[in-house]
Tab-separated table of C-alpha atoms and ligand atoms in Angstrom:
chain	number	residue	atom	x	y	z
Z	702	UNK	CA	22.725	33.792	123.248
Z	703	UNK	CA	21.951	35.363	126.719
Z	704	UNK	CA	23.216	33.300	129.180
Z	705	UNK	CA	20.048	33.167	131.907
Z	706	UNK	CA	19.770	31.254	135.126
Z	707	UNK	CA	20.647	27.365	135.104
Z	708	UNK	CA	21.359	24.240	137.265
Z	709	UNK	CA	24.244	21.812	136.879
Z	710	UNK	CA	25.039	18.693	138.056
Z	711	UNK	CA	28.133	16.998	136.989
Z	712	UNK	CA	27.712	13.457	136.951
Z	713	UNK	CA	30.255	11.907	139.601
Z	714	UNK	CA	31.428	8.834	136.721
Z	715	UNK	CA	34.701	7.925	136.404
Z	716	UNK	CA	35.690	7.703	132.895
Z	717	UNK	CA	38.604	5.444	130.862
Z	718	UNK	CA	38.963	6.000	126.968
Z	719	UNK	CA	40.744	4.853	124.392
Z	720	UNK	CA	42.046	1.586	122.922
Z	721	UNK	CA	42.361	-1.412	124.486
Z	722	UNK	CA	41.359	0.172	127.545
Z	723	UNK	CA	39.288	-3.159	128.545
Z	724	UNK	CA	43.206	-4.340	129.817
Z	725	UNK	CA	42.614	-1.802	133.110
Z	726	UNK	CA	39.753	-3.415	133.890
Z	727	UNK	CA	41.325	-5.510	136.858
Z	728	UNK	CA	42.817	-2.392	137.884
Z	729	UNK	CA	39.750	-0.550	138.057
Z	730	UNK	CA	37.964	-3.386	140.070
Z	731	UNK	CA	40.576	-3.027	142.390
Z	732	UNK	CA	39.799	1.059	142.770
Z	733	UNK	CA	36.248	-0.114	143.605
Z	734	UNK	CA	37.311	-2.154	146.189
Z	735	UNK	CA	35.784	-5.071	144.275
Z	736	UNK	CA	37.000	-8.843	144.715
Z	737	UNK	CA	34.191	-10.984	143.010
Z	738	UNK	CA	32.808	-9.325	140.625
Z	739	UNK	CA	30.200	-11.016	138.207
Z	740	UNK	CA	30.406	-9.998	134.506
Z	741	UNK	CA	27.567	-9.101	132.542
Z	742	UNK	CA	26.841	-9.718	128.659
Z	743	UNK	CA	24.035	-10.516	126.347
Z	744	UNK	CA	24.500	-14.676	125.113
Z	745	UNK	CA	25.736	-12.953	121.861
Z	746	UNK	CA	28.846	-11.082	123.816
Z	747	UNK	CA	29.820	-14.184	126.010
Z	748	UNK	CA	33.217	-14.496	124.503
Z	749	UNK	CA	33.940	-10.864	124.990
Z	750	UNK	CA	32.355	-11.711	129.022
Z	751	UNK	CA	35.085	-14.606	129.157
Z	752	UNK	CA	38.171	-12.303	128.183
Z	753	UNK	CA	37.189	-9.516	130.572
Z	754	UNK	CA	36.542	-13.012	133.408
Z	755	UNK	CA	39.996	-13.642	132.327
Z	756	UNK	CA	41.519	-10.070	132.657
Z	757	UNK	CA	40.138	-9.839	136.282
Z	758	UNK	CA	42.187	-12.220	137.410
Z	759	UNK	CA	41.372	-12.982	141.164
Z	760	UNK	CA	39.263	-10.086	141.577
Z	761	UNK	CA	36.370	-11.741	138.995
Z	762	UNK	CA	33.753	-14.602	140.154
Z	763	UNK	CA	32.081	-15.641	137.039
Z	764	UNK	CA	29.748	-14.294	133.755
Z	765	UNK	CA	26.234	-14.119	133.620
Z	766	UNK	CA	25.521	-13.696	130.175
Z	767	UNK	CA	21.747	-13.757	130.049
Z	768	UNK	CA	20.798	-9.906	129.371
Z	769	UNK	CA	17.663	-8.846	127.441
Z	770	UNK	CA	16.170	-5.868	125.744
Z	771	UNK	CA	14.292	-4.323	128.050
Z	772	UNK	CA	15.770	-5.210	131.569
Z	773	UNK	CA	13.062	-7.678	131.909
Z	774	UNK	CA	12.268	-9.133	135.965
Z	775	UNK	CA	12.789	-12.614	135.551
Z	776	UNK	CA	16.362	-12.144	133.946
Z	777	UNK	CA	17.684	-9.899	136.669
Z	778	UNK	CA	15.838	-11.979	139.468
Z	779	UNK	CA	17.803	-14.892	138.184
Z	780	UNK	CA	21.308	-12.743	138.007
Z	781	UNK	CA	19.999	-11.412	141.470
Z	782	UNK	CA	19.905	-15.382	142.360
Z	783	UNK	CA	23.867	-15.655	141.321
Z	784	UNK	CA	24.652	-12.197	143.253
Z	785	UNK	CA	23.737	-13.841	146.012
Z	786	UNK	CA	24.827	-17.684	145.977
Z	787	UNK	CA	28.604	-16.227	144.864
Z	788	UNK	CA	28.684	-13.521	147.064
Z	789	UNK	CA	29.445	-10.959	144.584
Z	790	UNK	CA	30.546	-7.439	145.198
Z	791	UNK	CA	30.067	-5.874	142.316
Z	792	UNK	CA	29.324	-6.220	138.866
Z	793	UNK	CA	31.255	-5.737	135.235
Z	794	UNK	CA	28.971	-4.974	132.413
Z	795	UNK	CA	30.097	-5.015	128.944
Z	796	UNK	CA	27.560	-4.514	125.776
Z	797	UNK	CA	24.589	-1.829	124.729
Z	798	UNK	CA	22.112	-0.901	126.437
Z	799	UNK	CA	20.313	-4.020	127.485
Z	800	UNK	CA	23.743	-5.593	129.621
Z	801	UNK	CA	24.165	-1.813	131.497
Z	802	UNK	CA	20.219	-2.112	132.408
Z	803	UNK	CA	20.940	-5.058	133.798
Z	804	UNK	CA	23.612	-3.865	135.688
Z	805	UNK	CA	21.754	-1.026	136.473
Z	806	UNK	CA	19.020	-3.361	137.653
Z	807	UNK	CA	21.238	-4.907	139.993
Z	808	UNK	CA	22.668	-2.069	141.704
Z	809	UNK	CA	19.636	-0.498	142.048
Z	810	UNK	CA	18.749	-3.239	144.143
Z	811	UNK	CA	21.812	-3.559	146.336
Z	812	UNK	CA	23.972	-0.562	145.711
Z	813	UNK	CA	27.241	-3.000	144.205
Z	814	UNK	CA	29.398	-0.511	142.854
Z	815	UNK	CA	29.191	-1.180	138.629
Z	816	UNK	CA	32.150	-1.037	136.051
Z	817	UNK	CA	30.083	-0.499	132.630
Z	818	UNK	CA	32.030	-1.106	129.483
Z	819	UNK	CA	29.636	-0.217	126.307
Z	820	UNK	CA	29.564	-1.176	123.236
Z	821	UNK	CA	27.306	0.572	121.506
Z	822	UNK	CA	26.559	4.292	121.265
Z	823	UNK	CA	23.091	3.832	123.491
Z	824	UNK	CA	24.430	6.004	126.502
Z	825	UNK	CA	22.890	4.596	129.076
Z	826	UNK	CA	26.257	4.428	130.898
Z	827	UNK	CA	25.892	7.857	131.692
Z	828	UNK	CA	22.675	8.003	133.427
Z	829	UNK	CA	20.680	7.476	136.064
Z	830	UNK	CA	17.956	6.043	134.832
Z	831	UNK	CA	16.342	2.200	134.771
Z	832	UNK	CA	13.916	1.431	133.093
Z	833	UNK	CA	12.709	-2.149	133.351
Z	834	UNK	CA	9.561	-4.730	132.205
Z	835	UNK	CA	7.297	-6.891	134.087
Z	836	UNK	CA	4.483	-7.886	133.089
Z	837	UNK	CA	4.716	-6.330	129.508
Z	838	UNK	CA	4.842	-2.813	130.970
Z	839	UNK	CA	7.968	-1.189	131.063
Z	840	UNK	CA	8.785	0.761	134.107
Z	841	UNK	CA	11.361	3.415	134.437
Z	842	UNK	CA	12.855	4.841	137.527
Z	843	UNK	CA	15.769	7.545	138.364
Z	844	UNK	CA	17.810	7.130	141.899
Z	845	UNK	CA	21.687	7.915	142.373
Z	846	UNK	CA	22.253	3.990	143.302
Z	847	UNK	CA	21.750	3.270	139.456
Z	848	UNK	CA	24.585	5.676	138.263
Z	849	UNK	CA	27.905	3.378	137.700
Z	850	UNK	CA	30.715	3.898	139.190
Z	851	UNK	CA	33.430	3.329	136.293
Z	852	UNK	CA	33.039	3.465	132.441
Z	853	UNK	CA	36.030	2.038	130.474
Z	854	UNK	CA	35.096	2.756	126.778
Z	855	UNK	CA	36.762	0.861	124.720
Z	856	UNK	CA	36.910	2.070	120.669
Z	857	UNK	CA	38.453	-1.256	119.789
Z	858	UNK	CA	35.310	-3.497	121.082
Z	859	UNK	CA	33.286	-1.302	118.728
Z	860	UNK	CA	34.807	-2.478	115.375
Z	861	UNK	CA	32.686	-5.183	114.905
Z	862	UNK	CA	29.729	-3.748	116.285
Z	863	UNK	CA	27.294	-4.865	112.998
Z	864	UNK	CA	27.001	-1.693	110.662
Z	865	UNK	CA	23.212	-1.315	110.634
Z	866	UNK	CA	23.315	-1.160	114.487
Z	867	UNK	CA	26.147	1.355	114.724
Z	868	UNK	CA	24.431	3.705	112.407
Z	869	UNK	CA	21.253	3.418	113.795
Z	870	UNK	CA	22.647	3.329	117.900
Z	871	UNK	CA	24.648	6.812	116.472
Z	872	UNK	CA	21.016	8.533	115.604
Z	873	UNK	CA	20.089	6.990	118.887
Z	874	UNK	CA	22.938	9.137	120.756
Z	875	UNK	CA	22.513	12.185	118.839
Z	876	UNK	CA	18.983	12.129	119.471
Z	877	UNK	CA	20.084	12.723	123.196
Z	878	UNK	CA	22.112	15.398	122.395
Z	879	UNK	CA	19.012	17.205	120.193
Z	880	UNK	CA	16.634	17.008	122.709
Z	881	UNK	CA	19.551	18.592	125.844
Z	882	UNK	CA	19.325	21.842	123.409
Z	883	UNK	CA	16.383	22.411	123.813
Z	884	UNK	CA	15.485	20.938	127.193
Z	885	UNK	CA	13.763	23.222	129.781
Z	886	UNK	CA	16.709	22.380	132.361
Z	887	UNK	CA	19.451	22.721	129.588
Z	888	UNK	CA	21.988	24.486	130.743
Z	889	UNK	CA	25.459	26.296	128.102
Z	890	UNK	CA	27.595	23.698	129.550
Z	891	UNK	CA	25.271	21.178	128.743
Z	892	UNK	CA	24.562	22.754	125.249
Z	893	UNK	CA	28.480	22.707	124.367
Z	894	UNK	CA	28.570	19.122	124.934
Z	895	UNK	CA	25.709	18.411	122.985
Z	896	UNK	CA	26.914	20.063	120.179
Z	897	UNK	CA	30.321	18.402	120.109
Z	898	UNK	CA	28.933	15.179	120.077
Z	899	UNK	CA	26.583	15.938	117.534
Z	900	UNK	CA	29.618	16.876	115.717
Z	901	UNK	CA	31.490	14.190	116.274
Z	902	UNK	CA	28.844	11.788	115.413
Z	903	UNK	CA	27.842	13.610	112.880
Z	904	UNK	CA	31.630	13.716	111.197
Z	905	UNK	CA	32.026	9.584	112.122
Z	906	UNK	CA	28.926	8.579	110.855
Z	907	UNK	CA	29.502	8.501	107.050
Z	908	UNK	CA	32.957	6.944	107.282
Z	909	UNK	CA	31.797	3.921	109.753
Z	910	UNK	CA	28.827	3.356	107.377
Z	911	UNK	CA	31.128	2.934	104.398
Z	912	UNK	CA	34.327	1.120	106.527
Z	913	UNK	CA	33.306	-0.431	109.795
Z	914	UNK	CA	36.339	-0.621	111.296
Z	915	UNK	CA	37.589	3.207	110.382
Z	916	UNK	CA	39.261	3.421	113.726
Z	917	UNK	CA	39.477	7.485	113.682
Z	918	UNK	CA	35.841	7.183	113.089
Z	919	UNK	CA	34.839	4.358	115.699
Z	920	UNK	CA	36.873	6.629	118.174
Z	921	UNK	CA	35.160	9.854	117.474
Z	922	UNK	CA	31.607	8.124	117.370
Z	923	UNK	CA	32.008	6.959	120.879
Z	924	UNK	CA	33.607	10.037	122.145
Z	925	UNK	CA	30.357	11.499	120.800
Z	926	UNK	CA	28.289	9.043	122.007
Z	927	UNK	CA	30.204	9.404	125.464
Z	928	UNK	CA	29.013	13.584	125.640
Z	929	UNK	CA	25.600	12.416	124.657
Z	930	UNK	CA	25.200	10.377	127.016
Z	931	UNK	CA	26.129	13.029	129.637
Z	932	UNK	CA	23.419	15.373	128.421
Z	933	UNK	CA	20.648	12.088	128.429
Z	934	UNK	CA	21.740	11.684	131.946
Z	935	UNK	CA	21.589	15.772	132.839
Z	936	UNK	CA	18.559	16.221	131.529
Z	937	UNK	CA	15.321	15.935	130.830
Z	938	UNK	CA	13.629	14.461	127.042
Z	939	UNK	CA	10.730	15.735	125.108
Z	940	UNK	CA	8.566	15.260	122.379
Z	941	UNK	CA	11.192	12.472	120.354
Z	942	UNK	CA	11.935	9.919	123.377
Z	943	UNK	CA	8.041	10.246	124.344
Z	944	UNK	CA	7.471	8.987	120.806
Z	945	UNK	CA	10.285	6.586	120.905
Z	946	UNK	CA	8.771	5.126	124.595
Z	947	UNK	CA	5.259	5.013	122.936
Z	948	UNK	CA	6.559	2.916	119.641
Z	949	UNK	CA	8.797	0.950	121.751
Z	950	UNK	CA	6.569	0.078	124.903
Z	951	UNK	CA	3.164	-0.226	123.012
Z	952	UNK	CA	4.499	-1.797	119.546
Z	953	UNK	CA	7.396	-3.452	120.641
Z	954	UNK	CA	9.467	-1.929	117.904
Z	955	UNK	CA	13.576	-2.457	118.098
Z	956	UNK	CA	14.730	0.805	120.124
Z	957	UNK	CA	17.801	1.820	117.937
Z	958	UNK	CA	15.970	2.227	114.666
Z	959	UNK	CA	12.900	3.813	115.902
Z	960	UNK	CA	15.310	6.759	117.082
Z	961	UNK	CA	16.994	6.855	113.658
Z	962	UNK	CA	13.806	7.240	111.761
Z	963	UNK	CA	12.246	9.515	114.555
Z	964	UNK	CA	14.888	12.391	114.708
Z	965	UNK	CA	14.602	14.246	111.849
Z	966	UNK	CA	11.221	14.346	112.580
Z	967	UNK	CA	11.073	15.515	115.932
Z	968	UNK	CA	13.564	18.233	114.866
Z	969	UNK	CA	11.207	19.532	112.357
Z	970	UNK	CA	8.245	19.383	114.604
Z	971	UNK	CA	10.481	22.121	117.216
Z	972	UNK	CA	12.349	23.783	114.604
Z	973	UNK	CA	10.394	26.845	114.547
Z	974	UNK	CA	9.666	26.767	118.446
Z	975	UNK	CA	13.223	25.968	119.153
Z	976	UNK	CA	15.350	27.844	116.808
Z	977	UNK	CA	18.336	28.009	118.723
Z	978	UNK	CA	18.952	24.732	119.471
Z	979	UNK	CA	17.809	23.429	116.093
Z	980	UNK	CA	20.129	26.041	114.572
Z	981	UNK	CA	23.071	24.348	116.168
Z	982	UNK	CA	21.875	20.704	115.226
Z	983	UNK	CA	22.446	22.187	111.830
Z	984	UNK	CA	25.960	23.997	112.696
Z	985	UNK	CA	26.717	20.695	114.215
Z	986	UNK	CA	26.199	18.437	111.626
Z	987	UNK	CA	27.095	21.126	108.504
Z	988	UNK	CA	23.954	21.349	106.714
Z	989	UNK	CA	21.487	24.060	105.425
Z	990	UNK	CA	18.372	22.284	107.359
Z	991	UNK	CA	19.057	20.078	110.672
Z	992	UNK	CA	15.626	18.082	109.834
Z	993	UNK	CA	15.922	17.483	106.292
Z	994	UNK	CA	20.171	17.230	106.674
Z	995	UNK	CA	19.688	14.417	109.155
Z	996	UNK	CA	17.350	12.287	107.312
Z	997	UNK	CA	19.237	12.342	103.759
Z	998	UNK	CA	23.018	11.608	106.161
Z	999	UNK	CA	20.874	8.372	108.367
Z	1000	UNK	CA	19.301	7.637	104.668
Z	1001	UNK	CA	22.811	7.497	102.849
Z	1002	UNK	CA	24.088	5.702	105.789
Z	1003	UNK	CA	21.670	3.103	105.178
Z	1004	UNK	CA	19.597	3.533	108.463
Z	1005	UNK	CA	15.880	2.724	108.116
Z	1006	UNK	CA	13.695	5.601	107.102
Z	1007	UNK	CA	10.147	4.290	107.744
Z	1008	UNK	CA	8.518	3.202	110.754
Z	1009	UNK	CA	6.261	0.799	108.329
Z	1010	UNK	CA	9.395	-0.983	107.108
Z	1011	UNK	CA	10.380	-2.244	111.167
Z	1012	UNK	CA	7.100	-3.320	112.309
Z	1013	UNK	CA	4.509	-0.436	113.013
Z	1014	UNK	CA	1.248	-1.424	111.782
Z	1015	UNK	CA	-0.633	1.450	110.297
Z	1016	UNK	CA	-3.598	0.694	112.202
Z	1017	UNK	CA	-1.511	1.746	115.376
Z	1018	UNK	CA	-0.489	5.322	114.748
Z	1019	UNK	CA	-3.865	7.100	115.510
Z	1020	UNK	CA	-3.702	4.891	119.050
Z	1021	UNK	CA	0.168	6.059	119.215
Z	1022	UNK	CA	-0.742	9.883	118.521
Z	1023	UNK	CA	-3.589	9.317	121.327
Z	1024	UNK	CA	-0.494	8.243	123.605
Z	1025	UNK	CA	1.748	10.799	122.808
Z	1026	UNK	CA	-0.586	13.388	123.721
Z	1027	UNK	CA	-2.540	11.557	126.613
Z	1028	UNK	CA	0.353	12.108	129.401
Z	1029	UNK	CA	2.865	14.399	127.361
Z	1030	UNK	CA	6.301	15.269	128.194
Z	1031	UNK	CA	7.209	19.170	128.153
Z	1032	UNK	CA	8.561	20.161	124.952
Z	1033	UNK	CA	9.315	23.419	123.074
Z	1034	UNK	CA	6.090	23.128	121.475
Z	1035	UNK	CA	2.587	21.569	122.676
Z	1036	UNK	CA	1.900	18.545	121.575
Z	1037	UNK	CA	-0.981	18.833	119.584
Z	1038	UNK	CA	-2.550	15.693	118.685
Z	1039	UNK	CA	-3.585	16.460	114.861
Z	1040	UNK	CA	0.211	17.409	114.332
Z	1041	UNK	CA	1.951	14.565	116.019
Z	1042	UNK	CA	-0.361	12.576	113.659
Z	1043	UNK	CA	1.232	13.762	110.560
Z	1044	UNK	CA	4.352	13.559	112.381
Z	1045	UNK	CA	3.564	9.669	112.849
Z	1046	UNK	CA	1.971	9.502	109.407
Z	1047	UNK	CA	5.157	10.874	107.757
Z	1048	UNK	CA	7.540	8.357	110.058
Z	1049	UNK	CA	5.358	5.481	109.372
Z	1050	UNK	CA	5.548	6.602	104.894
Z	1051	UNK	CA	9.422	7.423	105.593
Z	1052	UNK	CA	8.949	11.072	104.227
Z	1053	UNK	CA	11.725	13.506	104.120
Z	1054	UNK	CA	10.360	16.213	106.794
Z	1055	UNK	CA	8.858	19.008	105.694
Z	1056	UNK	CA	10.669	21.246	107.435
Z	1057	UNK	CA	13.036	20.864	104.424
Z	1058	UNK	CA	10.470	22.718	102.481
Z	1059	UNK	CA	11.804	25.673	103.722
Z	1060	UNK	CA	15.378	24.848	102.235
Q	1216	LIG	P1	21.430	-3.744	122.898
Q	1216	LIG	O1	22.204	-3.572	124.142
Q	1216	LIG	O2	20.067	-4.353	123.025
Q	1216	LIG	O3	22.303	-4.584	121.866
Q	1216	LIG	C1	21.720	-5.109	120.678
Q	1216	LIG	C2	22.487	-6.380	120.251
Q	1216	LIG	O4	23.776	-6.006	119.750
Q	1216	LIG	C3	22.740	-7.348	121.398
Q	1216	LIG	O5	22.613	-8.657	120.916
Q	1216	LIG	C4	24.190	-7.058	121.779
Q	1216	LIG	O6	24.818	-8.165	122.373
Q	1216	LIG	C5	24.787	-6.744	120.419
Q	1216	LIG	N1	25.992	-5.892	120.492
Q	1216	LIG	C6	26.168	-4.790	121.236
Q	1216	LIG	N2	27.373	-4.265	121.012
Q	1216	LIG	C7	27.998	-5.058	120.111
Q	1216	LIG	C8	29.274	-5.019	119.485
Q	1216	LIG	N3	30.144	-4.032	119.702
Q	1216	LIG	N4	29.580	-5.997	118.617
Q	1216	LIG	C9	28.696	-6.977	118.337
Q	1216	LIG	N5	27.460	-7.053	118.888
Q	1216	LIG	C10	27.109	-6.101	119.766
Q	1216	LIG	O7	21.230	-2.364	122.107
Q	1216	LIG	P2	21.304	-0.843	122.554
Q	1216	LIG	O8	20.645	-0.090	121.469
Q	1216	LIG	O9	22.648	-0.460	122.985
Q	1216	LIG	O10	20.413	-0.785	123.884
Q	1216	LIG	C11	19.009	-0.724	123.850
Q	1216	LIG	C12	18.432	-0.793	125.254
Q	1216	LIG	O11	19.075	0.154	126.102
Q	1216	LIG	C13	16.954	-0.489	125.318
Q	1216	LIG	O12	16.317	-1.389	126.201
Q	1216	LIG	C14	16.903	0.914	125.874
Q	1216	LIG	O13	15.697	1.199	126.542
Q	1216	LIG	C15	18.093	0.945	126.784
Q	1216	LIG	N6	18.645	2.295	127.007
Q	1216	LIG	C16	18.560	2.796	128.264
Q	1216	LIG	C17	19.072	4.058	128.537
Q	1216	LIG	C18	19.023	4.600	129.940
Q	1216	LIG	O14	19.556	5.669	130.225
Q	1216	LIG	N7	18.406	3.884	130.859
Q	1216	LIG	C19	19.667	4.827	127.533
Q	1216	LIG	C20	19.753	4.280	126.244
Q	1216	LIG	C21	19.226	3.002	126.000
């Protein structure tokens, strides 16, 4: 590889790993200068919301445990409500995806300072993106006020994240780290951390599918999902997450598994524009083909292979295609309309890629 010109931007995040890390949350409250913070949680995490309440000491308020898929308005108008009658000063958010939009939501508008604590391999901790629904259209914005401040990751809170959803929030992750290989604004730093998490994704995968609580394995996952959440928040997606938005935001399907049975597909729709990149999805995860490699490891890990299996109707995909194409996203190769069909038709069947023809 010739190194060319590039960009970077090191996200300014302050990050806390390990286990049983949650116990410094108080301490890094404190760093942030907060002294009523409100904890976040979906209703399903309340308990875990309580303990962290509990572990602030005098420096937490109270939980809101309302969050949504989906950031939707009238959930964070009503946290917005308790932000304001409590005089909070900043805000503790501990679950996937959904609790850090929230969080996200909030600080976009008022610029609290935000301790995220994730539990799931989503990566949204890392970015500095919201996207949010009103309406039923989902809206999604980038400023620095949505960043966090402080991510504790804590591997222990991941052990009884339910094994469907860690396998399929692992594809999610990767799928981040794919699409930073080959972005236009990629950059080798970038690239090196997208192929470690790959890696270590890649390695954890198989052993949390077949013992949840593998420790080793929970702790490399997240350390994976960590990096790939760097490179989603560094820079910019293509032709997978605009397929992933359109089957999301049009068909309502759950976000997690239409990554996992996305990816391989998206790989074998660049492989032969991106060969670099795709070459080191491959190193990454030890297989001949990165396309076909991917779909028989999510397949064996029991991830969902077929879009027509989680909801898609089949009626929809020539309206998705349409979508795909209609305000497209740059990617290593045009997307042509006919071919993002097959794509779609081969997602919605749950065909191995054809890429792995070439095996
Ligand atoms: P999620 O946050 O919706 O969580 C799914 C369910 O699993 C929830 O009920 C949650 O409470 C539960 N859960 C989470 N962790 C658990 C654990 N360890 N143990 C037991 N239960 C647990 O799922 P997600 O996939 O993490 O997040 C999806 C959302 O995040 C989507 O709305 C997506 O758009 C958004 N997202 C945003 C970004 C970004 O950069 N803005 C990046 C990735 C995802």
């Amino acid at each position: 590889m010739a190194v060319a010109e590039f960009v970077y931007n090191s996200p300014p995040i302050r990050v806390v790993f390990g286990f049983g890390t949650i116990g410094k949350v108080a301490d890094e409250a404190s760093r942030l200068g907060m002294r009523r913070a409100l904890v976040l949680s979906t209703p399903e995490q309340r308990a875990d919301a309580e303990r962290v309440l509990r572990l602030l000491g005098d420096r937490g308020r109270g939980v809101f445990a309302g969050a949504r898929m989906h950031t939707p308005l009238e959930v964070t108008q009503e946290a917005m409500a308790t932000v304001g009658r409590d005089g909070i000063d900043g805000t503790v958010a501990l679950g996937g995806g959904s609790t850090t939009g929230l969080g996200k939501a909030i600080a976009w508008r008022t610029d609290l300072p935000q301790i995220v604590i994730p539990t799931t391999y989503a990566g949204s901790e890392m970015t500095d993106l919201l996207g949010e629904t009103a309406g039923g259209e989902k809206k999604t914005r980038r400023d620095p006020k949505i960043r966090p401040e402080t991510v504790v990751y804590d591997v222990e809170l991941t052990l009884g994240l339910p094994p469907k959803l860690s396998v399929t929030s692992a594809l999610n992750a990767m799928a981040h780290a794919v699409e930073g290989l080959y972005a236009k604004d990629g950059n080798p730093v970038l690239s090196l951390m997208a192929e470690e998490g790959i890696r270590a994704l890649g390695a954890a995968l198989p052993a949390f599918a077949r013992d949840p609580r593998n420790r080793d394995a929970r702790g490399d996952a997240l350390y994976g999902a960590w990096l790939c959440g760097i490179v989603l928040g560094s820079s910019s997606i293509a032709i997978h997450h605009k397929l992933c938005h359109v089957l999301g935001g049009t068909f309502d399907l759950p976000h997690a598994e239409t990554h996992a049975i996305i990816l391989p597909h998206a790989i074998a729709y660049n492989a032969a524009a991106a060969p670099e990149a795709i070459g080191r999805v491959a190193r990454a995860l030890g297989v001949k083909n990165a396309a076909a490699g991917l779909f028989d490891m999510a397949k064996a890990a029991g991830a969902p292979t077929a879009l027509g299996a989680i909801g898609m109707p089949e009626a929809g995909l020539d309206q998705a295609a349409d979508l795909a194409v209609a305000d497209p996203y740059w990617n290593p190769r045009p997307l042509e309309r006919d071919a993002i069909r097959a794509l779609l038709d081969d997602a919605w069947r749950g065909r191995r890629p054809k890429a792995a023809s070439s095996e």
